[in-house]
XYZ file of C-alpha atoms in Angstrom:
577
model
C 36.360 -1.724 76.818
C 32.848 -3.273 76.653
C 32.777 -6.902 75.556
C 30.725 -8.408 72.741
C 28.251 -9.711 75.330
C 27.916 -6.204 76.786
C 27.038 -4.785 73.361
C 24.615 -7.664 72.772
C 22.969 -7.065 76.151
C 22.617 -3.331 75.461
C 21.120 -3.959 72.008
C 18.639 -6.451 73.445
C 17.766 -4.009 76.230
C 17.012 -1.237 73.724
C 14.926 -3.609 71.614
C 12.717 -4.581 74.548
C 12.448 -1.016 75.824
C 10.997 0.052 72.474
C 9.010 -3.105 71.744
C 5.904 -2.017 73.744
C 5.231 0.378 70.856
C 5.142 -2.439 68.265
C 1.813 -3.489 66.759
C 0.466 -6.890 67.817
C 1.011 -9.632 65.267
C 1.487 -13.357 65.536
C 4.659 -13.166 63.432
C 6.267 -10.461 65.563
C 5.550 -12.250 68.852
C 6.993 -15.428 67.370
C 10.196 -13.597 66.379
C 10.537 -11.991 69.811
C 10.205 -15.416 71.436
C 12.796 -16.920 69.101
C 15.146 -14.027 69.893
C 14.885 -15.136 73.533
C 15.904 -18.669 72.471
C 12.429 -20.069 73.124
C 10.831 -22.684 70.895
C 7.698 -21.693 68.977
C 4.974 -23.582 67.153
C 1.866 -22.343 65.311
C -1.247 -24.514 65.088
C -3.649 -23.017 62.565
C -6.754 -25.037 63.509
C -7.511 -25.146 67.219
C -11.027 -25.101 68.614
C -11.572 -22.783 71.561
C -13.589 -24.814 74.124
C -15.218 -21.650 75.500
C -16.507 -20.316 72.163
C -16.283 -23.411 69.917
C -14.602 -21.189 67.328
C -11.473 -22.084 65.388
C -8.445 -20.023 66.408
C -4.782 -19.945 65.485
C -2.584 -20.868 68.470
C 1.004 -19.727 68.986
C 2.801 -21.934 71.508
C 5.974 -20.574 73.142
C 7.949 -23.169 75.087
C 11.087 -23.365 77.175
C 12.395 -26.185 79.320
C 10.134 -25.186 82.240
C 7.414 -22.865 80.945
C 4.748 -22.953 78.246
C 2.710 -19.986 76.966
C -0.208 -20.530 74.566
C -1.682 -17.511 72.755
C -4.905 -17.834 70.752
C -5.567 -15.448 67.823
C -8.918 -15.040 66.097
C -7.052 -13.088 63.393
C -3.340 -12.201 62.943
C -3.651 -9.111 65.184
C -6.334 -9.994 67.767
C -5.678 -12.163 70.842
C -8.590 -13.990 72.459
C -6.873 -16.060 75.155
C -3.512 -16.569 76.919
C -2.578 -19.657 78.945
C 0.527 -20.129 81.094
C 1.814 -23.418 82.482
C 4.848 -24.544 84.467
C 5.945 -28.131 84.829
C 6.955 -27.669 88.484
C 3.980 -25.642 89.725
C 0.539 -26.805 90.733
C -2.261 -25.333 88.641
C -4.679 -25.468 91.581
C -5.795 -22.266 93.249
C -3.553 -20.963 96.012
C -4.831 -19.167 99.098
C -2.466 -16.228 99.484
C -3.406 -15.340 103.065
C -2.834 -18.823 104.503
C 0.384 -19.371 102.562
C 1.813 -16.103 103.893
C 0.920 -16.831 107.524
C 3.664 -17.498 110.052
C 2.216 -20.948 110.743
C 3.021 -22.079 107.196
C 6.199 -20.033 106.747
C 8.189 -20.585 109.960
C 9.308 -23.854 111.555
C 10.691 -22.395 114.788
C 11.854 -19.211 116.500
C 14.545 -19.312 119.195
C 16.791 -16.781 120.918
C 20.522 -17.189 121.548
C 22.041 -14.356 123.596
C 20.770 -11.191 121.873
C 20.080 -12.798 118.491
C 16.715 -14.228 117.432
C 17.003 -17.267 115.122
C 14.085 -17.913 112.745
C 13.930 -21.132 110.672
C 12.022 -20.851 107.379
C 9.761 -23.614 106.085
C 10.589 -24.433 102.440
C 8.302 -27.462 102.015
C 7.450 -27.880 98.311
C 3.720 -28.253 98.923
C 3.806 -24.897 100.689
C 5.203 -22.899 97.768
C 3.388 -19.743 96.767
C 4.383 -18.405 93.346
C 3.661 -15.454 91.097
C 2.715 -18.122 88.533
C -0.083 -19.785 90.527
C -1.629 -16.856 92.414
C -5.398 -16.604 91.852
C -7.690 -13.600 92.180
C -11.048 -13.489 93.959
C -12.673 -15.183 90.955
C -10.134 -18.040 91.129
C -8.553 -16.941 87.849
C -4.809 -16.946 87.245
C -3.417 -13.445 87.849
C -0.421 -14.189 85.620
C -2.663 -15.181 82.704
C -4.858 -12.120 83.221
C -1.786 -9.868 83.089
C -0.480 -11.454 79.880
C -3.929 -11.168 78.305
C -4.149 -7.491 79.347
C -0.747 -6.884 77.733
C -2.210 -8.028 74.405
C -5.635 -6.440 74.780
C -5.064 -3.369 72.620
C -3.363 -2.840 69.296
C 0.192 -2.707 70.711
C 2.331 -5.203 72.579
C 2.546 -3.144 75.773
C 4.477 -4.930 78.530
C 4.154 -8.371 76.952
C 7.738 -8.438 75.550
C 9.159 -7.415 78.949
C 7.103 -10.070 80.743
C 8.135 -12.677 78.186
C 11.793 -11.779 78.704
C 11.317 -12.044 82.490
C 9.973 -15.591 82.091
C 12.560 -16.529 79.465
C 15.482 -15.541 81.722
C 14.170 -17.706 84.549
C 13.732 -20.604 82.132
C 16.978 -20.272 80.165
C 19.306 -19.584 83.119
C 17.978 -22.430 85.278
C 20.503 -25.208 85.916
C 19.941 -28.564 84.299
C 17.262 -30.420 86.299
C 16.901 -27.271 88.440
C 14.330 -24.481 88.504
C 15.092 -20.789 89.107
C 11.361 -20.032 89.142
C 10.994 -22.156 92.276
C 14.202 -20.668 93.677
C 12.778 -17.162 93.190
C 9.598 -18.349 94.924
C 11.761 -19.388 97.890
C 13.495 -15.993 97.923
C 10.043 -14.409 98.074
C 9.075 -16.622 101.015
C 12.332 -15.802 102.815
C 11.713 -12.059 102.448
C 8.096 -12.492 103.518
C 9.249 -14.157 106.748
C 11.402 -11.104 107.503
C 8.372 -8.862 107.030
C 6.248 -11.109 109.262
C 8.823 -10.751 112.072
C 8.784 -6.959 111.742
C 4.992 -6.862 111.910
C 5.109 -8.977 115.092
C 7.555 -6.539 116.702
C 5.456 -3.461 115.876
C 1.854 -4.664 115.407
C 0.418 -1.126 115.582
C 2.764 0.398 113.010
C 0.899 0.776 109.724
C 4.058 1.964 107.943
C 5.689 -1.401 108.671
C 2.635 -3.356 107.506
C 2.389 -1.415 104.242
C 6.130 -1.627 103.550
C 6.522 2.154 103.847
C 9.300 1.863 106.443
C 10.030 -1.862 106.772
C 13.391 -3.497 106.075
C 12.527 -4.912 102.671
C 9.179 -3.270 101.909
C 6.087 -5.409 101.411
C 6.122 -8.468 99.174
C 3.908 -8.430 96.072
C 3.220 -11.338 93.709
C 2.793 -9.620 90.336
C 2.063 -5.931 89.809
C -1.506 -5.879 88.518
C -1.555 -2.086 88.277
C 1.421 -2.054 85.898
C 0.486 -5.415 84.290
C 3.872 -6.950 85.079
C 4.697 -10.495 86.182
C 7.114 -11.443 88.913
C 8.168 -10.865 92.506
C 7.972 -7.258 93.706
C 8.688 -5.269 96.847
C 6.500 -2.231 97.526
C 8.646 0.169 99.566
C 7.217 3.701 99.261
C 4.168 5.774 98.424
C 4.432 9.539 98.083
C 1.843 12.023 99.398
C 0.412 9.371 101.712
C 0.188 11.321 104.991
C -2.710 13.677 104.329
C -5.721 13.848 102.041
C -5.968 17.647 102.208
C -3.716 18.463 99.258
C -4.328 20.771 96.283
C -5.708 19.125 93.147
C -2.660 19.490 90.916
C -0.811 16.938 88.797
C 2.356 16.689 90.869
C 0.336 15.914 94.011
C -0.907 12.589 92.644
C 0.288 9.772 94.939
C 2.936 7.564 93.372
C 3.839 4.055 94.461
C 7.432 2.871 94.245
C 8.069 -0.829 93.783
C 11.137 -2.875 92.990
C 11.059 -5.978 90.802
C 13.323 -8.929 91.600
C 14.584 -10.329 88.303
C 17.045 -13.026 87.286
C 19.374 -11.712 84.585
C 22.462 -13.024 82.830
C 25.805 -12.131 84.389
C 29.482 -12.137 83.486
C 30.320 -13.296 87.008
C 29.615 -16.760 88.448
C 26.206 -17.270 90.037
C 25.778 -17.228 93.802
C 23.359 -18.911 96.178
C 21.655 -15.783 97.523
C 19.593 -17.670 100.085
C 22.501 -19.625 101.539
C 24.615 -16.458 101.816
C 21.771 -14.552 103.474
C 21.828 -16.896 106.478
C 25.252 -15.482 107.399
C 23.960 -11.905 107.579
C 22.248 -10.107 110.431
C 18.878 -8.513 109.813
C 18.153 -5.547 112.086
C 14.459 -4.716 112.463
C 13.291 -2.175 115.044
C 11.127 -2.835 118.065
C 8.216 -0.604 119.118
C 10.662 1.778 120.850
C 12.836 2.219 117.772
C 15.687 0.035 119.036
C 17.549 -2.086 116.490
C 17.419 -5.836 117.167
C 19.462 -8.718 115.758
C 17.784 -11.455 113.724
C 19.142 -14.378 111.738
C 16.826 -15.984 109.196
C 17.967 -19.506 108.420
C 16.691 -22.893 107.199
C 17.528 -26.596 107.289
C 20.281 -28.054 105.094
C 19.515 -27.608 101.388
C 15.739 -27.269 101.682
C 15.900 -23.945 99.840
C 17.161 -25.626 96.644
C 14.388 -26.928 94.335
C 14.862 -30.676 93.898
C 18.169 -30.281 95.756
C 19.853 -28.988 92.585
C 22.518 -26.278 93.222
C 21.907 -22.873 91.646
C 25.595 -21.923 91.734
C 28.920 -23.611 91.185
C 30.036 -25.988 88.414
C 27.606 -26.765 85.582
C 25.418 -23.725 86.317
C 24.915 -20.671 84.139
C 26.092 -17.222 85.194
C 23.175 -15.244 86.600
C 22.477 -12.589 89.211
C 19.554 -10.886 90.928
C 18.540 -7.448 89.738
C 16.344 -5.016 91.677
C 14.673 -2.697 89.155
C 12.487 0.292 90.076
C 9.203 1.165 88.413
C 10.373 4.813 88.564
C 13.995 6.015 88.415
C 15.357 7.537 91.627
C 18.145 10.130 91.893
C 20.644 8.800 94.445
C 23.806 10.550 95.691
C 26.814 8.973 94.002
C 28.602 8.682 97.357
C 25.745 6.582 98.777
C 25.960 4.039 95.951
C 29.724 3.809 96.414
C 29.462 3.467 100.199
C 26.912 0.638 99.949
C 28.929 -1.207 97.304
C 26.426 -0.951 94.438
C 28.885 -0.745 91.550
C 26.614 -2.351 88.935
C 23.502 -0.307 88.187
C 21.445 0.988 85.280
C 20.958 4.696 84.639
C 17.722 6.200 83.313
C 18.034 8.359 80.216
C 15.118 10.725 80.789
C 13.613 12.019 84.004
C 11.387 14.963 84.863
C 14.047 16.228 87.302
C 16.927 15.888 84.847
C 17.395 19.658 84.371
C 17.534 20.523 88.062
C 19.972 17.737 88.977
C 22.220 18.565 86.027
C 22.253 22.199 87.175
C 23.046 21.104 90.738
C 25.988 19.016 89.545
C 27.293 21.830 87.354
C 26.807 24.830 89.665
C 26.393 23.264 93.141
C 24.337 26.293 94.253
C 21.330 27.188 92.087
C 18.673 29.884 92.139
C 15.071 29.221 91.144
C 12.596 31.835 89.971
C 8.915 30.864 90.068
C 6.026 32.729 88.475
C 3.751 31.350 91.196
C 5.906 33.043 93.887
C 7.534 35.973 92.036
C 8.528 37.813 95.221
C 10.315 34.868 96.854
C 13.960 34.046 96.120
C 14.581 30.270 96.153
C 18.024 28.720 96.391
C 19.303 25.125 96.582
C 22.741 24.669 98.116
C 24.560 21.463 97.213
C 28.113 22.457 98.055
C 28.623 19.170 99.948
C 26.756 16.718 97.694
C 26.159 17.627 94.077
C 26.513 14.395 92.096
C 23.237 12.462 91.813
C 22.589 9.462 89.550
C 19.123 8.581 88.149
C 19.166 4.872 88.998
C 16.590 2.577 87.395
C 18.005 -0.781 88.560
C 20.791 -2.216 90.713
C 22.442 -5.610 90.773
C 22.100 -7.041 94.271
C 25.334 -8.109 96.001
C 23.127 -9.943 98.529
C 19.549 -10.117 99.769
C 20.617 -8.189 102.863
C 21.738 -5.311 100.634
C 18.048 -4.517 99.983
C 17.642 -3.490 103.628
C 20.732 -1.261 103.350
C 19.525 0.397 100.145
C 15.897 1.160 101.003
C 16.430 3.856 103.704
C 18.577 6.170 101.507
C 16.361 5.272 98.552
C 13.308 6.494 100.473
C 15.198 9.632 101.531
C 16.104 10.323 97.916
C 12.505 9.872 96.775
C 11.247 12.334 99.393
C 13.920 14.883 98.479
C 13.062 14.506 94.796
C 9.404 15.031 95.699
C 10.329 18.324 97.368
C 12.176 19.425 94.259
C 9.246 18.364 92.087
C 7.055 20.875 93.926
C 9.384 23.610 92.645
C 10.514 22.609 89.172
C 7.130 21.409 87.902
C 5.572 24.810 88.428
C 4.201 26.395 85.237
C 7.222 28.680 84.908
C 10.414 27.739 86.745
C 13.762 29.222 85.765
C 16.951 27.586 87.047
C 20.231 29.508 87.133
C 23.715 29.467 88.634
C 23.546 31.269 91.978
C 26.986 32.785 91.368
C 25.966 34.344 88.068
C 23.156 36.402 89.595
C 23.037 40.180 89.866
C 25.228 40.197 92.990
C 28.043 38.443 91.159
C 27.603 40.703 88.159
C 28.128 43.679 90.456
C 31.291 42.137 91.873
C 32.592 41.417 88.419
C 31.933 44.969 87.191
C 33.840 46.733 89.969
C 36.685 48.910 88.541
C 40.114 47.344 88.672
C 42.760 48.949 90.895
C 45.207 51.245 89.124
C 48.949 50.580 89.160
C 49.514 53.489 91.592
C 46.882 52.056 93.992
C 48.518 48.645 93.912
C 51.912 50.233 94.673
C 50.338 52.066 97.605
C 48.982 48.814 99.055
C 52.379 47.164 98.709
C 54.010 50.126 100.463
C 51.604 49.858 103.396
C 52.246 46.132 103.697
C 55.992 46.715 103.794
C 55.559 49.223 106.647
C 53.548 46.617 108.629
C 50.598 48.948 108.983
C 47.322 49.245 107.115
C 44.483 51.518 108.174
C 45.618 51.364 111.778
C 45.889 47.531 111.986
C 49.226 46.200 113.187
C 50.602 43.301 111.154
C 52.266 40.610 113.263
C 55.726 39.586 112.159
C 56.720 36.079 113.131
C 60.317 37.230 113.553
C 59.442 40.047 115.997
C 58.697 39.575 119.690
C 55.333 41.264 120.185
C 54.024 41.967 123.654
C 50.473 40.605 124.071
C 49.404 43.629 126.128
C 50.625 46.042 123.443
C 48.814 44.044 120.735
C 45.549 44.034 122.675
C 45.928 47.747 123.336
C 46.391 48.320 119.608
C 43.307 46.178 118.907
C 41.249 48.297 121.312
C 42.383 51.488 119.623
C 41.584 50.043 116.202
C 38.145 48.941 117.383
C 37.362 52.426 118.701
C 38.559 53.962 115.453
C 36.403 51.567 113.443
C 33.433 52.424 115.640
C 33.959 56.155 115.073
C 34.302 55.599 111.347
C 31.183 53.439 111.367
C 29.160 56.085 113.148
C 30.344 58.804 110.795
C 29.560 56.671 107.749
C 26.388 54.965 108.952
C 24.432 53.249 106.179
C 20.810 52.262 106.541
C 20.683 48.446 106.059
C 18.620 47.171 103.138
C 15.877 44.856 104.357
C 15.981 41.464 102.671
C 12.814 40.270 100.955
C 11.172 36.846 101.361
C 13.486 33.965 100.497
C 14.164 30.300 101.133
C 17.511 28.539 100.985
C 17.530 24.753 101.336
C 20.962 23.273 101.947
C 21.638 19.555 101.432
C 24.160 19.604 104.242
C 25.375 16.038 104.745
C 24.767 12.299 104.607
C 25.510 10.710 107.960
C 27.318 7.518 106.994
C 27.692 6.563 110.669
C 23.955 5.898 111.031
C 22.412 2.575 110.027
C 19.848 4.296 107.814
C 22.239 6.862 106.250
C 20.171 9.883 107.217
C 20.180 12.940 104.941
C 20.782 16.200 106.822
C 19.388 19.577 105.738
C 19.420 23.207 106.803
C 16.627 25.573 105.803
C 17.060 29.323 106.112
C 14.455 31.803 104.983
C 11.847 34.450 105.571
C 8.169 34.311 104.695
C 6.314 37.024 102.811
C 4.874 38.174 106.136
C 8.396 38.578 107.512
C 8.552 35.477 109.736
C 12.067 33.989 109.907
C 12.673 30.288 109.268
C 15.900 28.645 110.373
C 16.009 24.954 111.123
C 18.230 21.893 110.974
C 16.339 18.723 110.125
C 16.934 15.353 108.533
C 15.388 12.535 106.544
C 15.547 9.173 108.306
C 14.247 6.249 106.272
C 11.921 8.638 104.439
C 10.620 10.355 107.585
C 11.237 14.078 108.197
C 12.708 14.705 111.647
C 13.393 18.170 113.109
C 16.673 18.675 114.960
C 18.863 21.518 116.228
C 18.368 24.336 118.698
C 15.935 26.483 116.738
C 12.515 25.642 118.136
C 10.689 28.813 117.176
C 7.156 28.166 116.004
C 7.494 29.176 112.305
C 10.530 26.921 111.818
C 8.922 23.971 113.593
C 5.695 24.408 111.641
C 7.618 24.574 108.373
C 9.245 21.179 109.013
C 5.920 19.675 110.141
C 4.142 20.978 107.047
C 6.951 19.692 104.836
C 6.713 16.271 106.469
C 2.954 16.069 105.908
C 2.663 17.627 102.459
C 6.097 16.805 100.963
C 5.889 20.193 99.230
C 8.264 23.124 99.823
C 5.870 25.771 98.502
C 2.956 24.443 100.532
C 5.090 24.396 103.697
C 6.206 27.973 103.062
C 2.629 29.132 102.468
C 1.409 27.382 105.637
C 3.973 29.201 107.782
C 3.235 32.519 106.088
């Protein structure tokens, strides 16, 4: 049964999910801040040094952070300032701070394992709080100001909650903001090592196929504060795509957040030094890396972030877009604490898949083609919006199947977002209706079948009795006679076969849990409108489409290539046609 804290957390979550729709007002922002247990103060006569005008200033303060918001009237914000007691306000050069020279103390190799020591010197800390843009302006302050630019609160309440959690859950004399900065540096070092191993691989540099994606300080596109990992971009392989809504490229990023927990806090950085990280070299071979550091250098001011006298907190990895993941994958990877999205554009198709396992799709855009999705092996998918991280290393385990799931969802999007798409149970189609409407056998016919079974003979086929010694030669002779009789009957009752029209069946065949990247395996079977057959086994490996199997005929190979480039089932089918 959910606890009181669970209900409180859910209520707070709903409040902040809806709060972007609230109108801006100084009173409402003050109440939201107080709800987050932050102190507030309103100064009604403050002179803005830039305009020399009197403004009303709302100050929101925690133990570590201070946010000042200037209003020229109760509903119009003119300026936002953000300060942290433990961060320098001077401009930070992102490029130099992220270089290996400033991030790594040493790199050594012991047997087959490469040991990398991270530099956590305080003067070398890069933070989402002190990042500056090209004009030397605070990116964090720009984002908060953009949140309050219109008539509604936008993402300001969510950003305020993000900051408040870091402030409120920090240990006494400690600083979880600085600790999160160190987590960001640690992950950046991992990405630097990958880029060194494969300097020509643009997918590694961009985070498209790297272990942990690519580190981002703040998401300026979404106007959100924090530490992010960019790990996928759809429709990124070709520019020659139709100009339709579902072809618009979408970026997928995960936000690292500190949230309250019922379980004791853990030192994520210390625990990560015990794990192996396995990047690939230029030949695709997995290597062994350990990313470590000296003593307690990762702890701001040497204050523990876990153990006695610390609050319960955990790291959450939340996605900017929900992703449908197979339930078995989440269970296998040990992600037992996750948040589920309520609404999703693919909700109808995945609900049908779970209910029927095999579904038919009818599209107005391709009225002559029969489409079918076969999920007999895997039918339960969960629209995940956030996961609680068991460890930092778990990010590298999650991203490959996450990328696979995004690509598969993109394929489905190309079908279900057509103008008219009807989804139905494959077993309730006309063929099943015909089976169901066949006349039942009469009582006399049933008695006749029973009589034939008792006599061990049925239309010339001998029934083997386990209690009778049957000579193999006699049985084979009987089989030959039966085969000849069947052949004669077949010739006398020859039926002209009905030619099957164009169709495509995509089978989600398996998830290979023995592979490091949990590849998704598929089988496509179909025929184009021009009559070309398509039959191919292929898989998704870390988001990349790879053709496998014996069928190397040109239409099948081209279908998989077109699907890999365009991420669109209809486009791939049309290309082959």
